Amino acid sequence: MKFQAPKGTRDILPGESESWTELEASARDILARYGYREVRTPMFESTDLFVRSVGESTDIVRKELYTFEDKGGRSLTLRPEGTASLVRAYLEHSLGHGQPMARFAYVGPMFRYERPQAGRFRQFWQIGAELFGPGGPAADAEMIDLFVAIIRGAGVPDVTVLLNSLGDDVCRPAYRERIREYFTARADRLCGDCKERLRTNPLRILDCKIPGCQPVIEGAPSVLDTLCDPCREHFDGVQEALRALAIPVTIAPRLVRGLDYYTRTVFEVHAGSLGAQNAVGGGGRYDDLVEQFGGPKTPAIGFSIGTDRLLMAAGRAGPEGATAWRPDVCVLTRDPGALDRALAVARSLRGLDAGAPGSGAERRETSLQVIVDITGRSANAQMKWASRTGARHVVFVPPDADGYSIRDMEAGKDEVKQKTIESLRDFLRSRAAEGAPR
């Protein structure tokens, strides 16, 4: 039997996986600079959590959920997005207790049953952030500024921010009726799904991607014409704050996003390098969701970035965008009896000796990437292998304590023999610090 990855999923292999690691590390670094701390939620939750938050009339709930019944008869769903789970965790663990604002982030896989296409998979990854507490325009501006910082940190300079306001419970009902009347008069030009949306939630029509519906959608009334005074002031305040941050925006009056929990501000960020399907991600304000989940009235805003889409925008997706990996050192032996010593030498060079001081970032600054030939092959075969790895240096470990021979593979010459593991480690670290490829 031949097994393959399920449709809409794929394996992220060495070469490409390094690009993912680098991008996620960059995002985590920027999130930390803004004060956002990571939360890791379960990959499945109660189905009701997503139905209540995302919205029964959305395509996500109607068509795309991966739902199953566990052995206890509970209906569970693989998470299709990150906000609902984080709001649940926020309330369950009282993460905002006594705090005027709480900042959180997440990185991980999501699941939706949809048609696979470029940069869109049934198992996909997102980088997201959520801000609880502040309800003013400055919070919206911070989230958009953070989003743009992550995108630019990934090496995507050409970004466009689309901005809209959906109003609130005061002014949105009037807009919903205007939309219903407009599309009812043109129902014969709508797709089957949009005719159903007209009955259940006419705002969802604005999110339709079917080409045949686009001419009708483009002529729809603008939500901005029906905003109440507080919503208008909030929207103007967001634009003013973004101007202060030198972030240009394009007003998109028919942008609604695909989730029902949004209120007031919604936004998307597009990358010019992606062509027609150029959205990298987006977000918006959801001031009612915490209360809907049984918590106190809590303003909140968040966003999610599609990791696959971001890698594509940065030109680092797939094998063609793979990151070349080269170890600093290959450790070889001329005698199979020296393999045990070779393993110990390699561990020391990596900075991982038992009791070695430092950890995390401090240890990474002084460590080396070291691989060992543990096959017991001839010295000639080991050298050929070391050459193929692209390592800058080769270290030969003798079976006794007779020092360590070093060869600079790039320069094609032997270095001065080092007598102790300490001097060997210092020598190789100094060469790595001089700019040897890693």
Coordinates of C-alpha atoms in Angstrom, one line a residue:
M1 CA 0.0 0.0 0.0
K2 CA 1.3 3.4 -1.0
F3 CA 0.6 6.2 1.6
Q4 CA 0.6 9.9 0.8
A5 CA -0.2 13.1 2.7
P6 CA -3.9 13.8 2.7
K7 CA -5.3 16.2 0.1
G8 CA -4.8 19.8 1.2
T9 CA -1.8 18.9 3.4
R10 CA 1.9 18.5 2.7
D11 CA 5.2 17.7 4.3
I12 CA 7.5 20.6 5.1
L13 CA 10.9 19.1 4.5
P14 CA 14.5 20.1 5.5
G15 CA 15.5 23.1 3.5
E16 CA 12.0 24.6 3.5
S17 CA 11.6 23.9 7.2
E18 CA 14.5 26.2 8.0
S19 CA 12.6 29.1 6.2
W20 CA 9.6 28.4 8.4
T21 CA 11.8 28.4 11.6
E22 CA 13.4 31.7 10.6
L23 CA 10.1 33.4 9.8
E24 CA 8.5 32.2 13.0
A25 CA 11.5 33.3 15.0
S26 CA 11.4 36.7 13.4
A27 CA 7.7 37.0 14.2
R28 CA 8.1 35.9 17.8
D29 CA 10.9 38.4 18.3
I30 CA 8.7 41.3 16.9
L31 CA 5.7 40.2 19.0
A32 CA 7.9 40.1 22.1
R33 CA 9.1 43.7 21.4
Y34 CA 5.5 44.8 21.4
G35 CA 4.8 43.0 24.6
Y36 CA 2.7 40.1 23.2
R37 CA 3.2 36.8 25.1
E38 CA 2.5 33.5 23.5
V39 CA -0.4 31.2 24.4
R40 CA -0.6 27.6 23.0
T41 CA -4.2 26.4 22.9
P42 CA -5.5 22.9 22.0
M43 CA -5.8 22.0 18.3
F44 CA -9.4 21.0 18.9
E45 CA -12.2 22.5 21.0
S46 CA -15.9 22.1 21.6
T47 CA -17.8 22.6 18.3
D48 CA -20.1 25.1 19.9
L49 CA -17.1 27.4 20.6
F50 CA -16.6 28.0 16.9
V51 CA -20.2 28.0 15.9
R52 CA -21.1 30.7 18.4
S53 CA -18.0 32.9 17.7
V54 CA -17.4 32.5 14.0
G55 CA -21.1 32.5 13.1
E56 CA -23.5 29.8 11.8
S57 CA -24.0 31.6 8.5
T58 CA -20.3 31.8 7.6
D59 CA -18.7 29.5 5.0
I60 CA -16.3 28.3 7.7
V61 CA -19.0 26.9 9.9
R62 CA -21.4 25.8 7.0
K63 CA -18.8 24.1 4.8
E64 CA -15.3 24.0 6.3
L65 CA -15.2 22.6 9.8
Y66 CA -13.4 19.4 10.6
T67 CA -15.9 18.1 13.2
F68 CA -15.9 14.7 14.9
E69 CA -17.5 12.9 17.9
D70 CA -15.1 11.6 20.5
K71 CA -15.6 8.4 22.5
G72 CA -17.5 10.3 25.1
G73 CA -20.0 11.5 22.6
R74 CA -18.8 15.1 22.6
S75 CA -18.8 17.1 19.4
L76 CA -15.3 18.4 18.8
T77 CA -13.8 20.5 16.0
L78 CA -10.2 21.1 14.8
R79 CA -9.7 24.8 15.3
P80 CA -10.4 26.8 12.0
E81 CA -8.9 30.0 13.5
G82 CA -7.2 31.2 16.7
T83 CA -9.2 33.9 18.2
A84 CA -12.1 31.9 19.7
S85 CA -9.7 29.5 21.4
L86 CA -7.7 32.4 22.8
V87 CA -10.8 34.2 24.1
R88 CA -11.8 30.9 25.8
A89 CA -8.4 30.6 27.4
Y90 CA -8.5 34.3 28.4
L91 CA -11.7 33.7 30.4
E92 CA -10.9 30.2 31.7
H93 CA -7.6 31.3 33.3
S94 CA -8.6 34.9 34.2
L95 CA -5.7 36.2 32.1
G96 CA -6.9 39.7 32.2
H97 CA -7.7 39.8 35.9
G98 CA -6.9 43.3 37.3
Q99 CA -5.1 44.4 34.1
P100 CA -6.3 47.3 32.0
M101 CA -4.9 45.6 28.9
A102 CA -3.6 42.1 28.1
R103 CA -1.5 41.2 25.0
F104 CA -1.3 37.6 23.7
A105 CA 0.1 35.9 20.6
Y106 CA -0.2 32.4 19.0
V107 CA 1.6 30.5 16.3
G108 CA 0.3 27.1 15.1
P109 CA -1.8 25.0 12.7
M110 CA -5.4 25.6 11.8
F111 CA -7.8 23.4 9.8
R112 CA -10.5 24.1 7.2
Y113 CA -12.0 21.9 4.6
E114 CA -11.7 24.0 1.5
R115 CA -10.4 23.7 -2.0
P116 CA -6.6 23.6 -1.9
Q117 CA -5.0 26.3 -4.0
A118 CA -1.7 28.3 -4.1
G119 CA -0.8 29.2 -0.5
R120 CA -4.1 27.8 0.9
F121 CA -4.2 24.3 2.5
R122 CA -6.6 22.3 4.6
Q123 CA -4.0 22.3 7.3
F124 CA -2.4 25.7 7.4
W125 CA -0.4 27.8 9.9
Q126 CA -1.2 31.2 11.3
I127 CA 0.7 33.8 13.4
G128 CA -1.7 35.9 15.4
A129 CA -2.1 38.5 18.1
E130 CA -4.9 39.6 20.4
L131 CA -5.2 42.7 22.5
F132 CA -7.9 42.8 25.3
G133 CA -9.0 45.9 27.2
P134 CA -8.4 49.1 25.3
G135 CA -11.3 50.2 23.1
G136 CA -9.9 53.3 21.5
P137 CA -8.4 53.9 18.0
A138 CA -4.8 53.7 19.4
A139 CA -5.3 50.0 20.0
D140 CA -6.4 49.4 16.4
A141 CA -3.4 51.3 15.2
E142 CA -1.0 49.3 17.4
M143 CA -2.4 46.0 15.9
I144 CA -2.0 47.2 12.4
D145 CA 1.5 48.6 13.1
L146 CA 2.4 45.2 14.6
F147 CA 1.0 43.3 11.7
V148 CA 3.0 45.5 9.2
A149 CA 6.2 45.1 11.3
I150 CA 5.9 41.3 11.1
I151 CA 5.3 41.4 7.3
R152 CA 8.3 43.7 6.7
G153 CA 10.4 41.7 9.1
A154 CA 9.8 38.7 6.9
G155 CA 11.3 40.7 4.0
V156 CA 8.1 41.8 2.2
P157 CA 8.4 45.6 1.6
D158 CA 5.4 46.0 -0.8
V159 CA 2.4 45.9 1.5
T160 CA -1.1 47.5 1.2
V161 CA -3.4 48.0 4.2
L162 CA -7.1 47.8 3.4
L163 CA -9.3 49.4 6.1
N164 CA -13.0 49.5 6.8
S165 CA -15.5 49.9 9.7
L166 CA -18.5 47.6 10.1
G167 CA -20.1 49.8 12.7
D168 CA -21.7 48.4 15.9
D169 CA -25.0 47.3 17.2
V170 CA -26.4 50.8 17.0
C171 CA -25.7 51.5 13.3
R172 CA -25.2 48.1 11.7
P173 CA -28.8 47.0 11.7
A174 CA -29.7 50.0 9.4
Y175 CA -26.9 49.0 7.0
R176 CA -28.0 45.4 7.1
E177 CA -31.4 46.4 5.9
R178 CA -30.0 48.6 3.1
I179 CA -27.9 45.6 1.9
R180 CA -30.8 43.3 2.1
E181 CA -33.0 45.6 0.0
Y182 CA -30.2 46.1 -2.5
F183 CA -29.4 42.4 -3.1
T184 CA -33.0 41.3 -3.0
A185 CA -33.6 43.5 -6.0
R186 CA -30.7 41.8 -7.8
A187 CA -31.1 38.2 -6.5
D188 CA -31.3 36.8 -9.9
R189 CA -27.7 37.8 -10.5
L190 CA -26.4 36.1 -7.3
C191 CA -24.9 32.7 -6.9
G192 CA -26.8 30.0 -5.0
D193 CA -24.7 30.5 -1.8
C194 CA -25.4 34.3 -1.9
K195 CA -29.1 33.7 -2.3
E196 CA -28.9 31.7 0.9
R197 CA -26.8 34.4 2.6
L198 CA -29.5 36.9 1.6
R199 CA -31.9 35.0 3.8
T200 CA -29.6 34.4 6.8
N201 CA -27.0 37.1 6.8
P202 CA -26.8 39.5 3.9
L203 CA -23.5 41.1 5.0
R204 CA -21.8 37.8 4.1
I205 CA -22.6 38.4 0.4
L206 CA -19.9 41.1 0.5
D207 CA -17.3 38.4 1.3
C208 CA -18.3 36.2 -1.7
K209 CA -15.4 35.4 -4.1
I210 CA -17.4 34.1 -7.0
P211 CA -16.6 36.2 -10.1
G212 CA -20.2 36.3 -11.3
C213 CA -21.2 38.1 -8.0
Q214 CA -18.5 40.7 -8.1
P215 CA -20.3 43.3 -10.4
V216 CA -23.3 43.2 -8.1
I217 CA -21.2 43.5 -4.9
E218 CA -19.2 46.4 -6.4
G219 CA -22.4 48.5 -6.7
A220 CA -23.6 47.7 -3.1
P221 CA -24.1 50.6 -0.7
S222 CA -21.1 51.6 1.5
V223 CA -21.3 50.9 5.2
L224 CA -19.4 54.1 5.8
D225 CA -22.5 56.1 4.8
T226 CA -24.5 54.6 7.7
L227 CA -22.0 54.8 10.6
C228 CA -23.3 56.4 13.8
D229 CA -21.3 59.3 15.2
P230 CA -19.2 57.3 17.8
C231 CA -18.3 54.7 15.1
R232 CA -17.4 57.5 12.6
E233 CA -15.2 59.2 15.3
H234 CA -13.5 55.9 16.0
F235 CA -12.8 55.2 12.4
D236 CA -11.4 58.7 11.8
G237 CA -9.2 58.2 14.9
V238 CA -7.8 55.0 13.6
Q239 CA -6.8 56.7 10.3
E240 CA -5.3 59.6 12.2
A241 CA -3.2 57.3 14.4
L242 CA -2.0 55.4 11.3
R243 CA -1.0 58.6 9.6
A244 CA 1.1 59.4 12.7
L245 CA 2.8 56.0 12.2
A246 CA 3.4 56.7 8.5
I247 CA 1.3 53.7 7.5
P248 CA -0.8 54.5 4.4
V249 CA -4.1 52.8 4.1
T250 CA -6.7 52.2 1.4
I251 CA -10.3 52.6 2.5
A252 CA -12.2 49.5 1.4
P253 CA -15.9 50.1 2.2
R254 CA -17.0 46.5 1.2
L255 CA -14.4 44.7 3.3
V256 CA -16.2 42.5 5.9
R257 CA -13.8 39.6 6.5
G258 CA -15.1 36.1 6.9
L259 CA -16.1 36.0 10.6
D260 CA -19.3 37.3 12.3
Y261 CA -17.7 38.5 15.5
Y262 CA -16.1 41.7 14.1
T263 CA -17.3 45.2 15.2
R264 CA -16.1 48.5 14.0
T265 CA -12.5 48.2 12.6
V266 CA -11.6 45.5 10.1
F267 CA -8.5 45.4 8.0
E268 CA -6.5 43.2 5.6
V269 CA -2.9 43.4 4.5
H270 CA -2.0 42.6 0.9
A271 CA 1.4 41.9 -0.6
G272 CA 2.0 43.0 -4.2
S273 CA 4.2 40.0 -4.9
L274 CA 1.3 37.6 -4.6
G275 CA -0.6 38.6 -7.7
A276 CA -4.4 38.4 -7.7
Q277 CA -4.8 36.4 -4.5
N278 CA -2.7 38.8 -2.5
A279 CA -4.1 38.8 1.0
V280 CA -1.5 37.8 3.6
G281 CA -4.0 38.1 6.5
G282 CA -6.1 40.5 8.4
G283 CA -8.1 41.1 11.5
G284 CA -10.4 43.4 13.3
R285 CA -12.1 44.5 16.5
Y286 CA -14.5 42.1 18.3
D287 CA -15.8 44.1 21.3
D288 CA -18.7 41.7 22.0
L289 CA -17.1 38.3 21.9
V290 CA -15.7 38.1 25.4
E291 CA -19.2 39.0 26.8
Q292 CA -20.8 36.4 24.4
F293 CA -18.6 33.8 26.0
G294 CA -19.8 34.7 29.5
G295 CA -17.2 37.2 30.5
P296 CA -17.5 40.9 31.3
K297 CA -17.8 43.5 28.6
T298 CA -14.3 43.7 27.2
P299 CA -13.1 45.5 24.1
A300 CA -10.7 43.5 22.0
I301 CA -8.9 43.4 18.7
G302 CA -6.8 40.9 16.9
F303 CA -5.3 39.6 13.7
S304 CA -3.9 36.5 12.0
I305 CA -1.3 36.1 9.3
G306 CA -1.2 33.1 7.0
T307 CA 2.3 31.7 7.4
D308 CA 2.2 29.9 4.0
R309 CA 1.0 33.1 2.3
L310 CA 3.7 35.1 4.1
L311 CA 6.5 32.8 2.9
M312 CA 5.1 33.1 -0.6
A313 CA 5.1 36.8 -0.4
A314 CA 8.7 36.7 0.8
G315 CA 9.8 34.4 -2.0
R316 CA 10.7 31.7 0.4
A317 CA 7.9 29.1 -0.1
G318 CA 8.5 25.6 -1.5
P319 CA 11.8 23.9 -2.6
E320 CA 12.8 26.9 -4.7
G321 CA 12.8 29.2 -1.6
A322 CA 14.6 26.6 0.5
T323 CA 17.3 27.8 2.8
A324 CA 20.7 26.2 2.2
W325 CA 21.9 24.6 5.4
R326 CA 25.6 24.2 6.1
P327 CA 27.1 22.9 9.4
D328 CA 30.0 24.7 10.9
V329 CA 32.0 21.6 11.6
C330 CA 32.1 17.9 10.5
V331 CA 33.8 15.6 13.1
L332 CA 35.5 12.6 11.5
T333 CA 37.6 9.7 12.8
R334 CA 40.4 7.8 11.2
D335 CA 39.9 4.9 13.6
P336 CA 36.4 3.4 14.4
G337 CA 37.6 3.1 17.9
A338 CA 37.5 6.8 18.2
L339 CA 33.8 7.2 17.6
D340 CA 32.9 7.5 21.3
R341 CA 35.4 10.3 21.7
A342 CA 34.1 11.9 18.5
L343 CA 30.6 12.1 19.9
A344 CA 31.9 13.7 23.1
V345 CA 34.0 16.2 21.2
A346 CA 31.0 17.2 19.0
R347 CA 28.8 17.7 22.1
S348 CA 31.4 20.0 23.6
L349 CA 31.8 22.0 20.4
R350 CA 28.0 22.5 20.3
G351 CA 28.2 24.1 23.8
L352 CA 26.1 21.4 25.4
D353 CA 28.5 19.9 27.9
A354 CA 26.9 18.8 31.1
G355 CA 26.8 21.8 33.4
A356 CA 27.7 24.3 30.6
P357 CA 26.7 27.8 31.6
G358 CA 24.1 29.8 29.8
S359 CA 21.0 28.8 28.0
G360 CA 18.6 30.0 25.2
A361 CA 19.9 33.0 23.3
E362 CA 23.1 33.2 25.3
R363 CA 24.0 29.6 24.4
R364 CA 23.1 30.1 20.7
E365 CA 25.5 33.0 20.5
T366 CA 28.5 30.7 21.5
S367 CA 27.4 27.4 19.9
L368 CA 28.4 25.7 16.8
Q369 CA 26.5 23.5 14.4
V370 CA 28.4 20.2 14.4
I371 CA 27.6 16.8 12.8
V372 CA 29.5 13.6 13.2
D373 CA 30.1 10.8 10.7
I374 CA 29.1 7.7 12.8
T375 CA 29.1 5.2 10.0
G376 CA 32.6 3.8 10.6
R377 CA 33.6 4.4 7.0
S378 CA 37.1 5.0 5.6
A379 CA 38.7 8.4 6.1
N380 CA 38.4 9.0 2.3
A381 CA 34.7 8.3 2.3
Q382 CA 34.2 10.5 5.3
M383 CA 36.0 13.4 3.6
K384 CA 33.9 13.1 0.5
W385 CA 30.8 13.3 2.7
A386 CA 32.1 16.3 4.7
S387 CA 32.7 18.1 1.4
R388 CA 29.2 17.5 0.3
T389 CA 27.8 19.0 3.5
G390 CA 29.4 22.3 2.7
A391 CA 31.0 22.5 6.2
R392 CA 33.7 25.1 6.6
H393 CA 35.9 23.0 8.9
V394 CA 36.6 19.3 9.4
V395 CA 38.0 18.0 12.7
F396 CA 39.7 14.6 13.0
V397 CA 39.5 13.0 16.4
P398 CA 42.2 10.4 17.3
P399 CA 41.5 7.4 19.5
D400 CA 43.7 8.9 22.2
A401 CA 44.3 12.4 23.6
D402 CA 46.8 13.3 20.9
G403 CA 45.2 16.6 19.9
Y404 CA 42.9 17.5 17.0
S405 CA 43.7 18.0 13.4
I406 CA 41.7 20.7 11.6
R407 CA 41.1 21.3 7.9
D408 CA 39.7 24.5 6.4
M409 CA 37.5 23.0 3.6
E410 CA 36.8 26.4 2.0
A411 CA 40.5 27.4 1.8
G412 CA 41.7 23.8 1.2
K413 CA 44.4 23.9 3.8
D414 CA 45.2 22.4 7.2
E415 CA 45.1 24.6 10.2
V416 CA 47.3 24.5 13.3
K417 CA 46.6 21.4 15.4
Q418 CA 44.8 22.1 18.6
K419 CA 45.9 20.1 21.7
T420 CA 42.8 20.5 23.9
I421 CA 39.1 20.5 23.4
E422 CA 39.0 24.0 24.9
S423 CA 41.5 25.5 22.5
L424 CA 39.7 23.6 19.6
R425 CA 36.4 25.1 20.6
D426 CA 37.8 28.6 20.9
F427 CA 39.5 28.4 17.6
L428 CA 36.4 27.2 15.7
R429 CA 34.1 29.8 17.4
S430 CA 36.4 32.6 16.4
R431 CA 36.4 31.4 12.8
A432 CA 32.6 31.2 12.9
A433 CA 32.4 34.7 14.3
E434 CA 34.5 35.9 11.4
G435 CA 31.6 35.2 9.1
A436 CA 31.9 31.6 8.0
P437 CA 28.7 30.5 6.4
R438 CA 26.3 28.7 8.8

